[in-house]
Tab-separated table of N, CA and C in Angstrom:
chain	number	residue	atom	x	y	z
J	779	UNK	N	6.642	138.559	23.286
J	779	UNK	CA	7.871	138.591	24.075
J	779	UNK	C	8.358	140.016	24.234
J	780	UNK	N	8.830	140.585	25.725
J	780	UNK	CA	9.421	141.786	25.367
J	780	UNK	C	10.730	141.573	25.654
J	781	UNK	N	11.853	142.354	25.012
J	781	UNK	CA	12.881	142.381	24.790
J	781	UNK	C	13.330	143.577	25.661
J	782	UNK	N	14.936	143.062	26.335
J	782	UNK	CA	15.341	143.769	27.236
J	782	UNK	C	16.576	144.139	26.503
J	783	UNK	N	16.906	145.859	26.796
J	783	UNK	CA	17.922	146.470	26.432
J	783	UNK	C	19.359	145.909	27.449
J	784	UNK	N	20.208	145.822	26.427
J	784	UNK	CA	21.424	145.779	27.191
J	784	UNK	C	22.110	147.372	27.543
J	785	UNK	N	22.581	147.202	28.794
J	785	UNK	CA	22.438	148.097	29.446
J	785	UNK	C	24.665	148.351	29.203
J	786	UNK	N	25.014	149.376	28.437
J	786	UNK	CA	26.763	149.462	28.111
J	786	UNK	C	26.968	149.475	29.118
J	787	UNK	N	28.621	149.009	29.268
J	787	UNK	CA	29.123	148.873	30.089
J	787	UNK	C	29.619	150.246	30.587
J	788	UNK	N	29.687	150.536	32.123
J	788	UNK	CA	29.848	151.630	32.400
J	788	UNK	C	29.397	152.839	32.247
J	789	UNK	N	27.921	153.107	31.741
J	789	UNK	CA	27.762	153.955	30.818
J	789	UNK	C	26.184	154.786	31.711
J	790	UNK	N	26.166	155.948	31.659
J	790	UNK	CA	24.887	156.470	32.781
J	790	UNK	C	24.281	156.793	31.156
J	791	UNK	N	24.418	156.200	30.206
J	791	UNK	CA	23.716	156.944	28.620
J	791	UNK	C	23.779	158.660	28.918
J	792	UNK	N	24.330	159.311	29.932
J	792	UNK	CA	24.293	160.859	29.597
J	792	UNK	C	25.543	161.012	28.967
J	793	UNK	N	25.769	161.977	27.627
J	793	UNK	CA	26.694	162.259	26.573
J	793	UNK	C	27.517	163.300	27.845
J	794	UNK	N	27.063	163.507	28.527
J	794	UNK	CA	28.194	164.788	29.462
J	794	UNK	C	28.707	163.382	30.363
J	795	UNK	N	28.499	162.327	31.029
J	795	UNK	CA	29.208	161.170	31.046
J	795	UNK	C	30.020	160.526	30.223
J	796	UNK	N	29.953	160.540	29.428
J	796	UNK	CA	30.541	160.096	27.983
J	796	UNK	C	31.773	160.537	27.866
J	797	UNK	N	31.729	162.074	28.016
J	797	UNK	CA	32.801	163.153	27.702
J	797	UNK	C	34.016	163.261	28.543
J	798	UNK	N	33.326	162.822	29.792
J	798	UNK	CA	33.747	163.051	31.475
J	798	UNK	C	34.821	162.438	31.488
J	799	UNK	N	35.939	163.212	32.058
J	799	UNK	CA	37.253	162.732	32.767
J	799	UNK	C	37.607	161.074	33.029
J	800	UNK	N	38.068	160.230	33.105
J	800	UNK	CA	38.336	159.033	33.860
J	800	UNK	C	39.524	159.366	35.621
J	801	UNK	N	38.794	159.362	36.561
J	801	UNK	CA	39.968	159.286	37.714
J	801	UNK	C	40.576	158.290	38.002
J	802	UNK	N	41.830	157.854	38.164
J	802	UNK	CA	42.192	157.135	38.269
J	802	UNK	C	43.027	157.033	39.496
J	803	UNK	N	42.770	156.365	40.546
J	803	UNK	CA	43.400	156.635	42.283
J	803	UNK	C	44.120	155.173	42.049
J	804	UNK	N	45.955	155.576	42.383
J	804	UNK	CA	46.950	155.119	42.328
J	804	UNK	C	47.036	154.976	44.107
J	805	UNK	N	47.010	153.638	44.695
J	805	UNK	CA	47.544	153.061	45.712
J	805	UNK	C	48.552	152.440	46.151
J	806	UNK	N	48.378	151.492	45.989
J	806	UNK	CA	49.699	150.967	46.097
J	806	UNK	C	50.610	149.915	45.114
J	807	UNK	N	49.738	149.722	44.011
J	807	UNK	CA	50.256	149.724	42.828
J	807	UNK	C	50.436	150.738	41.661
J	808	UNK	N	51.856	151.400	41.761
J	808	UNK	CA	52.502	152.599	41.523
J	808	UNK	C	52.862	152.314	40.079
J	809	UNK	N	52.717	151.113	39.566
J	809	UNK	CA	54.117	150.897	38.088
J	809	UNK	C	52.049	151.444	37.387
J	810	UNK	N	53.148	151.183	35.934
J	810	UNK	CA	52.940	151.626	34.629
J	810	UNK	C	52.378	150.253	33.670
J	811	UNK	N	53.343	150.052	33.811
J	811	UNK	CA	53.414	148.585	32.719
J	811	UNK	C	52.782	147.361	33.323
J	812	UNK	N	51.522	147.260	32.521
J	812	UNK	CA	50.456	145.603	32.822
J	812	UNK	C	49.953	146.110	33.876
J	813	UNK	N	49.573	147.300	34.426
J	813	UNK	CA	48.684	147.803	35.230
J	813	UNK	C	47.343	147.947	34.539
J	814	UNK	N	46.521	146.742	35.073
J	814	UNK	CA	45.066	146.836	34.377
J	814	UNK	C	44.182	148.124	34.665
J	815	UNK	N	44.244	148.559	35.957
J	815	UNK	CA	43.099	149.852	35.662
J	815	UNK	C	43.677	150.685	35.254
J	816	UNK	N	44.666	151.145	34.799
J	816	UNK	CA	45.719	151.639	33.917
J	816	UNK	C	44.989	151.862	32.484
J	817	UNK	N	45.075	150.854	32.104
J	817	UNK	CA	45.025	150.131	30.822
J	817	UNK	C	43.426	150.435	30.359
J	818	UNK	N	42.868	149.911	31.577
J	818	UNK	CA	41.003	150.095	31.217
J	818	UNK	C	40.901	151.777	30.736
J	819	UNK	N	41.630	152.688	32.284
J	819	UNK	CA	40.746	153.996	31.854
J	819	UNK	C	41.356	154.126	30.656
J	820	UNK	N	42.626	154.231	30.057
J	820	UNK	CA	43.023	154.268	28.873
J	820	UNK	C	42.102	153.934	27.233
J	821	UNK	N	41.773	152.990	27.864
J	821	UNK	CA	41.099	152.493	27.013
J	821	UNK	C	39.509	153.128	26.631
J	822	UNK	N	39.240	153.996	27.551
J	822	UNK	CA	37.926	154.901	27.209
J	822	UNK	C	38.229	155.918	26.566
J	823	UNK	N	39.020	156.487	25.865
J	823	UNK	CA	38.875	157.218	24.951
J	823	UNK	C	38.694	158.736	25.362
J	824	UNK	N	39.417	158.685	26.890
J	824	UNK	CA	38.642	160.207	27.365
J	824	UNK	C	39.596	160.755	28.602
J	825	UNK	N	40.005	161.959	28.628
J	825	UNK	CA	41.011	162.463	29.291
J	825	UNK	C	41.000	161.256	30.673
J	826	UNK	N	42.346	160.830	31.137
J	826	UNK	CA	42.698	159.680	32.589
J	826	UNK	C	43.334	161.286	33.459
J	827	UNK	N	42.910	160.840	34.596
J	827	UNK	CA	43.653	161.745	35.563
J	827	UNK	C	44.156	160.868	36.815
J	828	UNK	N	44.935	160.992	36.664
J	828	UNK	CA	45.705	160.141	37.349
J	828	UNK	C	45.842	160.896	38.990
J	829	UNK	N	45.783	160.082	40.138
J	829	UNK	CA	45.731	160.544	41.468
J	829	UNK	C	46.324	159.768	42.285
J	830	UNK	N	46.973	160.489	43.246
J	830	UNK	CA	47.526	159.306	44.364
J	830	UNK	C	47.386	160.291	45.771
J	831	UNK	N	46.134	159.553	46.621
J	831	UNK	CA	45.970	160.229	47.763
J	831	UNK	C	46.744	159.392	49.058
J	832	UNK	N	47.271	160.410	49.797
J	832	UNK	CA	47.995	159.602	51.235
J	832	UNK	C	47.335	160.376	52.511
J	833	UNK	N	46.782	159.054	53.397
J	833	UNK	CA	46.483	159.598	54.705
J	833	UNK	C	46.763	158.664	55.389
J	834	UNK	N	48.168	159.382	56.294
J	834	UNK	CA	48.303	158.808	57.562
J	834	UNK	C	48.017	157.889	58.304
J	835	UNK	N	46.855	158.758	58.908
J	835	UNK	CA	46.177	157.881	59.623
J	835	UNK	C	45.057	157.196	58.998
J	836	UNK	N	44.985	156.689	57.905
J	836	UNK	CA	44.393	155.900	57.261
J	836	UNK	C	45.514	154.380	56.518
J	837	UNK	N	46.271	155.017	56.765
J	837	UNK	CA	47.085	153.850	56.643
J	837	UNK	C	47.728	153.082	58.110
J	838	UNK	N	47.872	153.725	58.892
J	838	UNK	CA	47.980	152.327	60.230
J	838	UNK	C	49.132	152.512	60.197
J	839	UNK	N	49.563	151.599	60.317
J	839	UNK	CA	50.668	150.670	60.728
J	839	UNK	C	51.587	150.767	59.650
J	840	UNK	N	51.380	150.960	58.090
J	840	UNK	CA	52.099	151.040	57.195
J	840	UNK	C	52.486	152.524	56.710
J	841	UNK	N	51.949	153.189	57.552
J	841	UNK	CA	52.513	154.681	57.420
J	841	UNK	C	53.677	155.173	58.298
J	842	UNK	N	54.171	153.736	59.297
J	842	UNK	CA	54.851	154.645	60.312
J	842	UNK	C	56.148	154.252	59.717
J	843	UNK	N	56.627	154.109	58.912
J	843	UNK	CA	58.508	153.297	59.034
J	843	UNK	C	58.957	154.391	57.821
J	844	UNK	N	60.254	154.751	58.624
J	844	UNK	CA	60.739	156.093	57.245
J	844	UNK	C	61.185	155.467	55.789
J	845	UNK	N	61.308	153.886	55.713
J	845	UNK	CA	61.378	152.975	54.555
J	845	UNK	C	60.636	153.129	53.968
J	846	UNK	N	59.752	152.839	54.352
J	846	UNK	CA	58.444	152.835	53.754
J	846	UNK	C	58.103	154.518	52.695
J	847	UNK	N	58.459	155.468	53.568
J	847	UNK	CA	57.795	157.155	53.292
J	847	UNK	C	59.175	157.009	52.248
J	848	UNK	N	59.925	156.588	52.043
J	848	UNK	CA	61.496	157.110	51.379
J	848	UNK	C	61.049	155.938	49.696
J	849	UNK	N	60.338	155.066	49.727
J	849	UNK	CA	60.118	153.938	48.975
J	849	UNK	C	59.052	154.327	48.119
J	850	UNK	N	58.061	154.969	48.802
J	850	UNK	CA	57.035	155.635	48.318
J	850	UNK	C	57.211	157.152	47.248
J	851	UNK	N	57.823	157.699	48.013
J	851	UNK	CA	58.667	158.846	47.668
J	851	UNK	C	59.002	158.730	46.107
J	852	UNK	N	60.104	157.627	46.159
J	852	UNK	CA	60.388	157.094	45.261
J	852	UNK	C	59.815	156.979	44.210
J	853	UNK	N	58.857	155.927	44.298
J	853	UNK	CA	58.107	155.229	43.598
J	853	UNK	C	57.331	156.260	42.833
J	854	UNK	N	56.148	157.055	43.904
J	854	UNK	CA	55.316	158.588	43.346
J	854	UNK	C	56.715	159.315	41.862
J	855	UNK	N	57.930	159.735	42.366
J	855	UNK	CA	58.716	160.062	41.454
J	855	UNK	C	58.495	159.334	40.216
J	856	UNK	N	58.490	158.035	40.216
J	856	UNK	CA	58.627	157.431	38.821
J	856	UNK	C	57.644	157.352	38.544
J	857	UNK	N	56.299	157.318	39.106
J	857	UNK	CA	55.107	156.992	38.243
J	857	UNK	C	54.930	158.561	37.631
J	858	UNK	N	54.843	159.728	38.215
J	858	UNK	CA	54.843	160.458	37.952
J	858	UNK	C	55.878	161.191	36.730
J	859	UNK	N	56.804	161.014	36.557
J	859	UNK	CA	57.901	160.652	34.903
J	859	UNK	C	57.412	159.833	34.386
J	860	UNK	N	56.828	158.702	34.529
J	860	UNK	CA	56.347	157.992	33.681
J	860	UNK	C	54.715	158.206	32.689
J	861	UNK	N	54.547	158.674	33.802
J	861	UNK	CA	52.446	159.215	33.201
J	861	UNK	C	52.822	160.251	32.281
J	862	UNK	N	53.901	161.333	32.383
J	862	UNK	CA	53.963	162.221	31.849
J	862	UNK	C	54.532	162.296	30.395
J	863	UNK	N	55.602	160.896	30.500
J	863	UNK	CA	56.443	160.721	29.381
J	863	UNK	C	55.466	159.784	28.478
J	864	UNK	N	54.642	158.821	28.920
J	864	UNK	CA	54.042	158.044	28.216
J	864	UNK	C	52.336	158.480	27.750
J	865	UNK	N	52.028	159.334	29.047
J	865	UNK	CA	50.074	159.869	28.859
J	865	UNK	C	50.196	161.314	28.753
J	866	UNK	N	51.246	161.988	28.605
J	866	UNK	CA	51.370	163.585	28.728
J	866	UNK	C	50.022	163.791	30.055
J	867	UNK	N	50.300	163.542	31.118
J	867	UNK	CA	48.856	163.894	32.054
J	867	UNK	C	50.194	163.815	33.211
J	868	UNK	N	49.759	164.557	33.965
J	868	UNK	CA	50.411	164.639	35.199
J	868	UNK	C	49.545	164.355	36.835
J	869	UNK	N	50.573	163.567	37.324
J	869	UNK	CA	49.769	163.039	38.508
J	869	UNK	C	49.586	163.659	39.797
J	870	UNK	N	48.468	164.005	40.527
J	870	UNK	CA	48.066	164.590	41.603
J	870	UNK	C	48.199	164.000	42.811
J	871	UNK	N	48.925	164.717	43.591
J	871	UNK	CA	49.250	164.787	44.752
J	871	UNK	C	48.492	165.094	45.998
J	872	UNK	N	47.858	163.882	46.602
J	872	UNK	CA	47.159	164.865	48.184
J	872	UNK	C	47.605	164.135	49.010
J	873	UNK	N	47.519	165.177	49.968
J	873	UNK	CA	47.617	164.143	51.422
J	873	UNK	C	46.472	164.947	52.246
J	874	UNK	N	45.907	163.807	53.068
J	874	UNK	CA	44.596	164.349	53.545
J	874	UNK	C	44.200	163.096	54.782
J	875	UNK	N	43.370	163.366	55.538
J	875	UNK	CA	42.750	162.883	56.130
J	875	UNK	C	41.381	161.920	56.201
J	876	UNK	N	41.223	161.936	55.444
J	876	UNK	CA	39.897	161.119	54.648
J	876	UNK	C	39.697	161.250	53.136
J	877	UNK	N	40.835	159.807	52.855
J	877	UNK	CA	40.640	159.486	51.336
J	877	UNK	C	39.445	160.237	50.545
J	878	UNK	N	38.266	158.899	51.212
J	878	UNK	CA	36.958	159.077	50.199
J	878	UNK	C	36.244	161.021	49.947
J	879	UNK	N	36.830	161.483	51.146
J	879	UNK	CA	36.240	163.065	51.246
J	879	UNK	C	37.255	163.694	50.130
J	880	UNK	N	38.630	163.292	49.972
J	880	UNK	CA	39.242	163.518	48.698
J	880	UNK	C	38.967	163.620	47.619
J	881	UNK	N	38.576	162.028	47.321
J	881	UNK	CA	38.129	161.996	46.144
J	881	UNK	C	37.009	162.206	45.673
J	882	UNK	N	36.062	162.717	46.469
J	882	UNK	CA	34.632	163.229	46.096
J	882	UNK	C	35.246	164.149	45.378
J	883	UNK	N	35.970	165.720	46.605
J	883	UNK	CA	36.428	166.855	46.132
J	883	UNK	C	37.329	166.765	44.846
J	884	UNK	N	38.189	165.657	44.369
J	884	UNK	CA	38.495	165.710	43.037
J	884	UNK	C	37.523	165.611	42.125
J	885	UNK	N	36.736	165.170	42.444
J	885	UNK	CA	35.752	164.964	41.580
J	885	UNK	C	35.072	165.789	40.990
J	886	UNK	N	34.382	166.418	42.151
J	886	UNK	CA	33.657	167.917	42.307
J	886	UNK	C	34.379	168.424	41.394
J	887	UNK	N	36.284	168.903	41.834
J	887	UNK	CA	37.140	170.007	40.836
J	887	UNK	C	37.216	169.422	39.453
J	888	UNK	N	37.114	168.236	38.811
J	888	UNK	CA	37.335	167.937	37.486
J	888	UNK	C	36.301	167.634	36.943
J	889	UNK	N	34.741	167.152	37.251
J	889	UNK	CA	34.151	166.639	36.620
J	889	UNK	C	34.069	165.282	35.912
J	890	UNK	N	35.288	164.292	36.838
J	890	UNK	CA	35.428	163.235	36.626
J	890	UNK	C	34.287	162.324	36.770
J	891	UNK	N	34.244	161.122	36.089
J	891	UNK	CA	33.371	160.417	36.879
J	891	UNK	C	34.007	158.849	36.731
């Protein structure tokens, strides 16, 4: 019989993976508390960087109402007091035109994975 390795969860087995940042891209669930991917990167044992990217025109229809930009506003404020008071990590700010080209380039700058 041959026997098959279980393969960890999340895990590329490289120790410079291991070490690596957790990113964490904040959308539109902004809170703190019982936020599961929150909770997960937390739970790895390895610097969380917390991110919240906004594009425009990637949002449609829900980018146009000044409620909305004033709510958000908001909200970015408290998560951002909150990451800081509870994870000492402070949360990053972009606004950009193509999310995913964002978050590559965060990536690239931190070595997250």
């Amino acid at each position: 019989k041959s026997k098959k390795k279980k393969k960890k969860r999340g895990g590329g087995g490289n120790d410079k993976d291991s070490n690596a940042p957790v990113l964490l891209w904040f959308r539109r669930d902004l809170r703190i508390y019982d936020n599961p991917a929150l909770n997960l990167a937390a739970e790895q044992n390895r610097p969380v960087i917390p991110v919240f990217i906004w594009s425009e025109k990637e949002e449609g229809p829900l980018a146009a109402g000044g409620a909305t930009k004033v709510w958000l506003e908001q909200g970015l404020e408290a998560l951002a007091k909150s990451l800081e008071a509870k994870y000492h990590t402070k949360l990053i700010l972009r606004s950009t035109d193509n999310c995913l080209t964002e978050i590559n380039s965060i990536v690239q700058e931190t070595g997250a994975r």
